[in-house]
Amino acid sequence: MNVFRLAGDMTHLISVLVLLLKIHTIKSCAGVSLKTQELYALVFSTRYLDIFTDFTSLYNTVMKLIFLGSSFSIVWYMRHHKLVQRSYDKDHDTFRHQFLVLPCLILALLIHEQFTFKEVMWTFSIYLEAVAILPQLVLLQRTRNIDNLTGQYVFFLGAYRSLYILNWIYRYFTEPHYVHWISTTSMFCVVLFCFGFTIFKWYLISVLLLTLSAWMSGFVQTLLYADFFYYYINSWKNNVKLTLQA
Amino acid sequence: EDSELLKDEL
């Protein structure tokens, strides 16, 4: 466990807990994409299948339970809590997430390390996590405004992914048997940046790139936040309301 | 293998 990974887990924890607490206290989910929350609940469910069979550490198990609990609670609030439900913007949150789930499932069935149910489900969760934020980013682009609830949520998620990449780089240099993925990944990241930040292109490219490896999906996921970070920091610097360009 | 390395991560 290195400092980057611990910091990454903490920012990931903060992002989900801040979202859950805010929805619980102000009883509103304005600006939050239910599709993204459902995708995250699916990511955690398919990734933590081994929560009761393989014990890594108390920290690992507790964090898994918190992530599972918080993601399902957020989905429950947005689907069944009568007050919260009213503030859900279903007219704009129309990203057909089956277009994300199916390609990731097919990719996981084609490209994995071993053909076992747990391994394929784990690979599927890695691919899906990379694109799970897309409905939320599309919703932000459509509604054009970002109230601080969603802004902080996406910001902390982006911070979590960036710290995880630092964690991978750190492990690459400290653990000898780490894979030599930096070269391929960095090469494709350059290509990715050349394509620009429109969501649709991001979606196509990111699904395409997932085929390379689980590492790639981590990188792709972080790159998806790149343009959001750019706008978020600019708005924070100029102290203006954050609006995203089309 | 890659995925074993990543398994101890969340």
Coordinates of C-alpha atoms in Angstrom, one line a residue:
Chain A
M1 CA 0.0 0.0 0.0
N2 CA 1.7 3.3 -1.1
V3 CA 0.7 6.8 -0.3
F4 CA -0.8 7.4 -3.8
R5 CA -3.1 4.5 -3.5
L6 CA -4.2 5.4 0.0
A7 CA -4.8 9.0 -1.1
G8 CA -6.7 7.6 -4.1
D9 CA -8.9 5.4 -2.0
M10 CA -9.6 8.3 0.4
T11 CA -10.6 10.7 -2.4
H12 CA -12.8 7.9 -3.9
L13 CA -14.4 7.4 -0.5
I14 CA -14.9 11.2 -0.1
S15 CA -16.5 11.5 -3.5
V16 CA -19.2 8.8 -2.8
L17 CA -19.7 9.9 0.8
V18 CA -20.0 13.6 0.0
L19 CA -22.6 12.7 -2.7
L20 CA -24.6 10.4 -0.4
L21 CA -24.5 12.8 2.5
K22 CA -25.5 15.8 0.3
I23 CA -28.4 13.8 -1.2
H24 CA -29.4 12.7 2.3
T25 CA -29.3 16.2 3.8
I26 CA -30.7 18.5 1.1
K27 CA -33.0 15.7 -0.2
S28 CA -32.1 16.6 -3.7
C29 CA -30.1 15.0 -6.5
A30 CA -30.2 17.8 -9.0
G31 CA -27.5 17.4 -11.6
V32 CA -26.6 13.9 -10.6
S33 CA -26.9 11.2 -13.3
L34 CA -28.8 8.1 -12.0
K35 CA -27.3 6.1 -15.0
T36 CA -23.8 6.7 -13.7
Q37 CA -24.8 5.8 -10.2
E38 CA -26.3 2.5 -11.4
L39 CA -23.2 1.8 -13.5
Y40 CA -21.1 2.3 -10.4
A41 CA -23.3 0.0 -8.3
L42 CA -22.8 -2.6 -11.1
V43 CA -19.1 -2.0 -11.2
F44 CA -18.7 -2.6 -7.4
S45 CA -21.1 -5.7 -7.5
T46 CA -19.1 -7.4 -10.3
R47 CA -15.7 -6.4 -8.9
Y48 CA -16.2 -7.4 -5.3
L49 CA -17.7 -10.9 -5.9
D50 CA -14.8 -12.2 -3.8
I51 CA -15.5 -10.0 -0.8
F52 CA -16.5 -13.0 1.4
T53 CA -14.2 -15.6 -0.2
D54 CA -10.8 -13.9 -0.5
F55 CA -9.6 -11.9 2.5
T56 CA -6.9 -9.4 1.6
S57 CA -7.0 -7.1 4.7
L58 CA -9.6 -5.5 7.0
Y59 CA -9.1 -2.2 5.2
N60 CA -9.8 -3.8 1.9
T61 CA -13.0 -5.5 3.1
V62 CA -14.3 -2.5 5.0
M63 CA -13.7 -0.2 2.0
K64 CA -15.5 -2.7 -0.3
L65 CA -18.5 -2.7 2.0
I66 CA -18.6 1.1 2.1
F67 CA -18.4 1.4 -1.7
L68 CA -21.1 -1.2 -2.2
G69 CA -23.3 0.3 0.5
S70 CA -22.9 3.9 -0.6
S71 CA -23.4 3.2 -4.3
F72 CA -26.6 1.2 -3.7
S73 CA -27.9 3.7 -1.2
I74 CA -27.5 6.6 -3.7
V75 CA -29.3 4.5 -6.3
W76 CA -32.1 3.7 -3.8
Y77 CA -32.5 7.4 -2.9
M78 CA -32.7 8.5 -6.5
R79 CA -35.1 5.7 -7.4
H80 CA -37.4 5.4 -4.4
H81 CA -37.1 8.4 -2.1
K82 CA -40.1 10.5 -2.9
L83 CA -38.5 13.9 -2.2
V84 CA -35.2 13.1 -3.9
Q85 CA -36.9 11.5 -6.9
R86 CA -38.6 14.8 -7.7
S87 CA -35.3 16.5 -8.3
Y88 CA -34.0 13.8 -10.6
D89 CA -33.6 15.3 -14.1
K90 CA -34.8 12.2 -16.1
D91 CA -35.4 14.2 -19.3
H92 CA -31.8 15.0 -19.6
D93 CA -30.3 11.9 -18.1
T94 CA -31.0 9.8 -21.1
F95 CA -27.7 8.2 -21.9
R96 CA -28.5 4.6 -23.0
H97 CA -26.1 2.8 -20.6
Q98 CA -26.8 -0.5 -22.3
F99 CA -24.5 1.0 -25.0
L100 CA -21.8 1.0 -22.3
V101 CA -22.6 -2.3 -20.5
L102 CA -22.9 -4.5 -23.6
P103 CA -19.6 -3.6 -25.3
C104 CA -17.7 -3.9 -21.9
L105 CA -19.4 -7.3 -21.3
I106 CA -18.5 -8.5 -24.8
L107 CA -14.9 -7.2 -24.5
A108 CA -14.6 -8.9 -21.1
L109 CA -15.7 -12.2 -22.7
L110 CA -13.2 -11.8 -25.4
I111 CA -10.2 -10.3 -23.5
H112 CA -9.4 -11.5 -20.0
E113 CA -6.7 -13.3 -18.1
Q114 CA -8.6 -16.6 -17.3
F115 CA -12.0 -17.7 -18.5
T116 CA -13.6 -18.0 -15.1
F117 CA -16.8 -16.3 -14.0
K118 CA -15.1 -14.2 -11.4
E119 CA -12.2 -13.2 -13.6
V120 CA -14.5 -12.2 -16.5
M121 CA -16.8 -10.3 -14.1
W122 CA -13.7 -8.6 -12.6
T123 CA -12.5 -7.6 -16.1
F124 CA -16.0 -6.4 -17.0
S125 CA -16.0 -4.2 -13.9
I126 CA -12.6 -2.7 -14.8
Y127 CA -13.8 -1.8 -18.4
L128 CA -17.2 -0.6 -17.2
E129 CA -15.6 1.7 -14.5
A130 CA -13.6 3.4 -17.2
V131 CA -16.8 4.6 -19.0
A132 CA -19.2 4.7 -16.1
I133 CA -18.8 8.5 -15.7
L134 CA -19.9 9.2 -19.3
P135 CA -23.6 9.6 -18.6
Q136 CA -22.7 12.1 -15.8
L137 CA -20.4 14.1 -18.1
V138 CA -23.1 14.1 -20.8
L139 CA -25.7 15.3 -18.3
L140 CA -23.3 18.1 -17.2
Q141 CA -22.8 19.1 -20.8
R142 CA -26.6 19.1 -21.5
T143 CA -27.6 21.0 -18.4
R144 CA -24.6 23.3 -18.9
N145 CA -24.5 24.3 -15.3
I146 CA -22.6 22.5 -12.6
D147 CA -23.9 23.0 -9.1
N148 CA -21.2 22.3 -6.5
L149 CA -22.8 18.9 -5.6
T150 CA -21.9 17.3 -8.9
G151 CA -18.8 19.4 -9.5
Q152 CA -17.1 18.2 -6.3
Y153 CA -18.3 14.6 -7.0
V154 CA -16.7 14.5 -10.5
F155 CA -13.7 16.4 -9.3
F156 CA -12.9 13.9 -6.5
L157 CA -13.5 11.0 -8.8
G158 CA -11.0 12.5 -11.2
A159 CA -8.6 13.0 -8.4
Y160 CA -9.0 9.3 -7.3
R161 CA -8.2 8.1 -10.8
S162 CA -5.2 10.4 -11.2
L163 CA -3.8 9.2 -7.8
Y164 CA -4.3 5.6 -8.9
I165 CA -2.3 6.2 -12.0
L166 CA 0.5 7.6 -9.8
N167 CA 0.1 4.5 -7.7
W168 CA 0.6 2.3 -10.8
I169 CA 3.6 4.3 -11.8
Y170 CA 5.0 4.0 -8.3
R171 CA 4.4 0.2 -8.2
Y172 CA 5.9 0.0 -11.7
F173 CA 9.2 1.4 -10.4
T174 CA 9.2 -0.3 -7.0
E175 CA 7.8 -3.8 -7.8
P176 CA 10.2 -5.6 -10.3
H177 CA 7.6 -7.9 -11.8
Y178 CA 5.2 -5.1 -12.7
V179 CA 4.2 -5.2 -16.3
H180 CA 5.8 -3.0 -19.0
W181 CA 2.6 -1.2 -19.9
I182 CA 3.8 2.4 -19.6
S183 CA 5.1 2.6 -23.1
T184 CA 1.9 1.3 -24.9
T185 CA -0.3 3.3 -22.6
S186 CA 1.5 6.6 -22.9
M187 CA 1.6 6.2 -26.7
F188 CA -2.1 5.7 -26.8
C189 CA -2.8 8.5 -24.4
V190 CA -1.1 10.9 -26.8
V191 CA -3.3 9.6 -29.6
L192 CA -6.3 10.0 -27.4
F193 CA -5.5 13.7 -26.6
C194 CA -5.1 14.3 -30.4
F195 CA -8.8 13.3 -30.8
G196 CA -10.1 16.1 -28.8
F197 CA -12.6 16.1 -26.0
T198 CA -16.0 15.6 -27.5
I199 CA -17.9 13.0 -25.5
F200 CA -18.9 10.9 -28.5
K201 CA -15.3 10.5 -29.7
W202 CA -14.2 9.8 -26.1
Y203 CA -16.8 7.0 -25.9
L204 CA -15.7 5.4 -29.1
I205 CA -12.0 5.7 -28.4
S206 CA -12.4 4.6 -24.8
V207 CA -14.3 1.5 -25.7
L208 CA -11.7 0.8 -28.4
L209 CA -8.8 1.3 -26.1
L210 CA -10.3 -0.9 -23.4
T211 CA -9.4 -3.8 -25.6
L212 CA -5.7 -3.3 -24.9
S213 CA -5.7 -4.1 -21.2
A214 CA -7.1 -3.4 -17.8
W215 CA -4.3 -0.8 -17.4
M216 CA -5.6 1.1 -20.4
S217 CA -9.1 1.4 -19.0
G218 CA -7.6 3.0 -15.9
F219 CA -5.8 5.5 -18.1
V220 CA -8.8 6.1 -20.4
Q221 CA -11.0 6.7 -17.3
T222 CA -8.6 9.4 -16.0
L223 CA -8.3 11.1 -19.4
L224 CA -12.1 11.4 -19.5
Y225 CA -11.8 13.8 -16.6
A226 CA -9.1 15.9 -18.3
D227 CA -11.4 18.4 -19.9
F228 CA -13.6 18.5 -16.9
F229 CA -10.6 19.4 -14.7
Y230 CA -9.7 22.1 -17.2
Y231 CA -13.1 23.8 -17.0
Y232 CA -13.4 23.2 -13.3
I233 CA -10.1 24.8 -12.4
N234 CA -10.7 27.7 -14.8
S235 CA -14.1 28.4 -13.3
W236 CA -12.6 28.2 -9.8
K237 CA -9.8 30.5 -10.7
N238 CA -12.0 33.1 -12.4
N239 CA -14.6 32.5 -9.6
V240 CA -17.4 32.2 -12.2
K241 CA -20.2 29.6 -12.4
L242 CA -18.8 26.6 -14.2
T243 CA -20.4 26.0 -17.5
L244 CA -19.2 23.4 -20.0
Q245 CA -18.9 24.2 -23.7
A246 CA -21.0 22.1 -26.0
Chain B
E1 CA -0.3 -11.7 -14.0
D2 CA -1.7 -8.2 -14.4
S3 CA -5.0 -8.9 -12.8
E4 CA -3.5 -10.6 -9.8
L5 CA -1.4 -7.5 -9.2
L6 CA -4.5 -5.3 -9.4
K7 CA -6.7 -7.6 -7.3
D8 CA -5.4 -6.2 -4.0
E9 CA -6.5 -2.8 -5.1
L10 CA -10.1 -1.5 -4.8

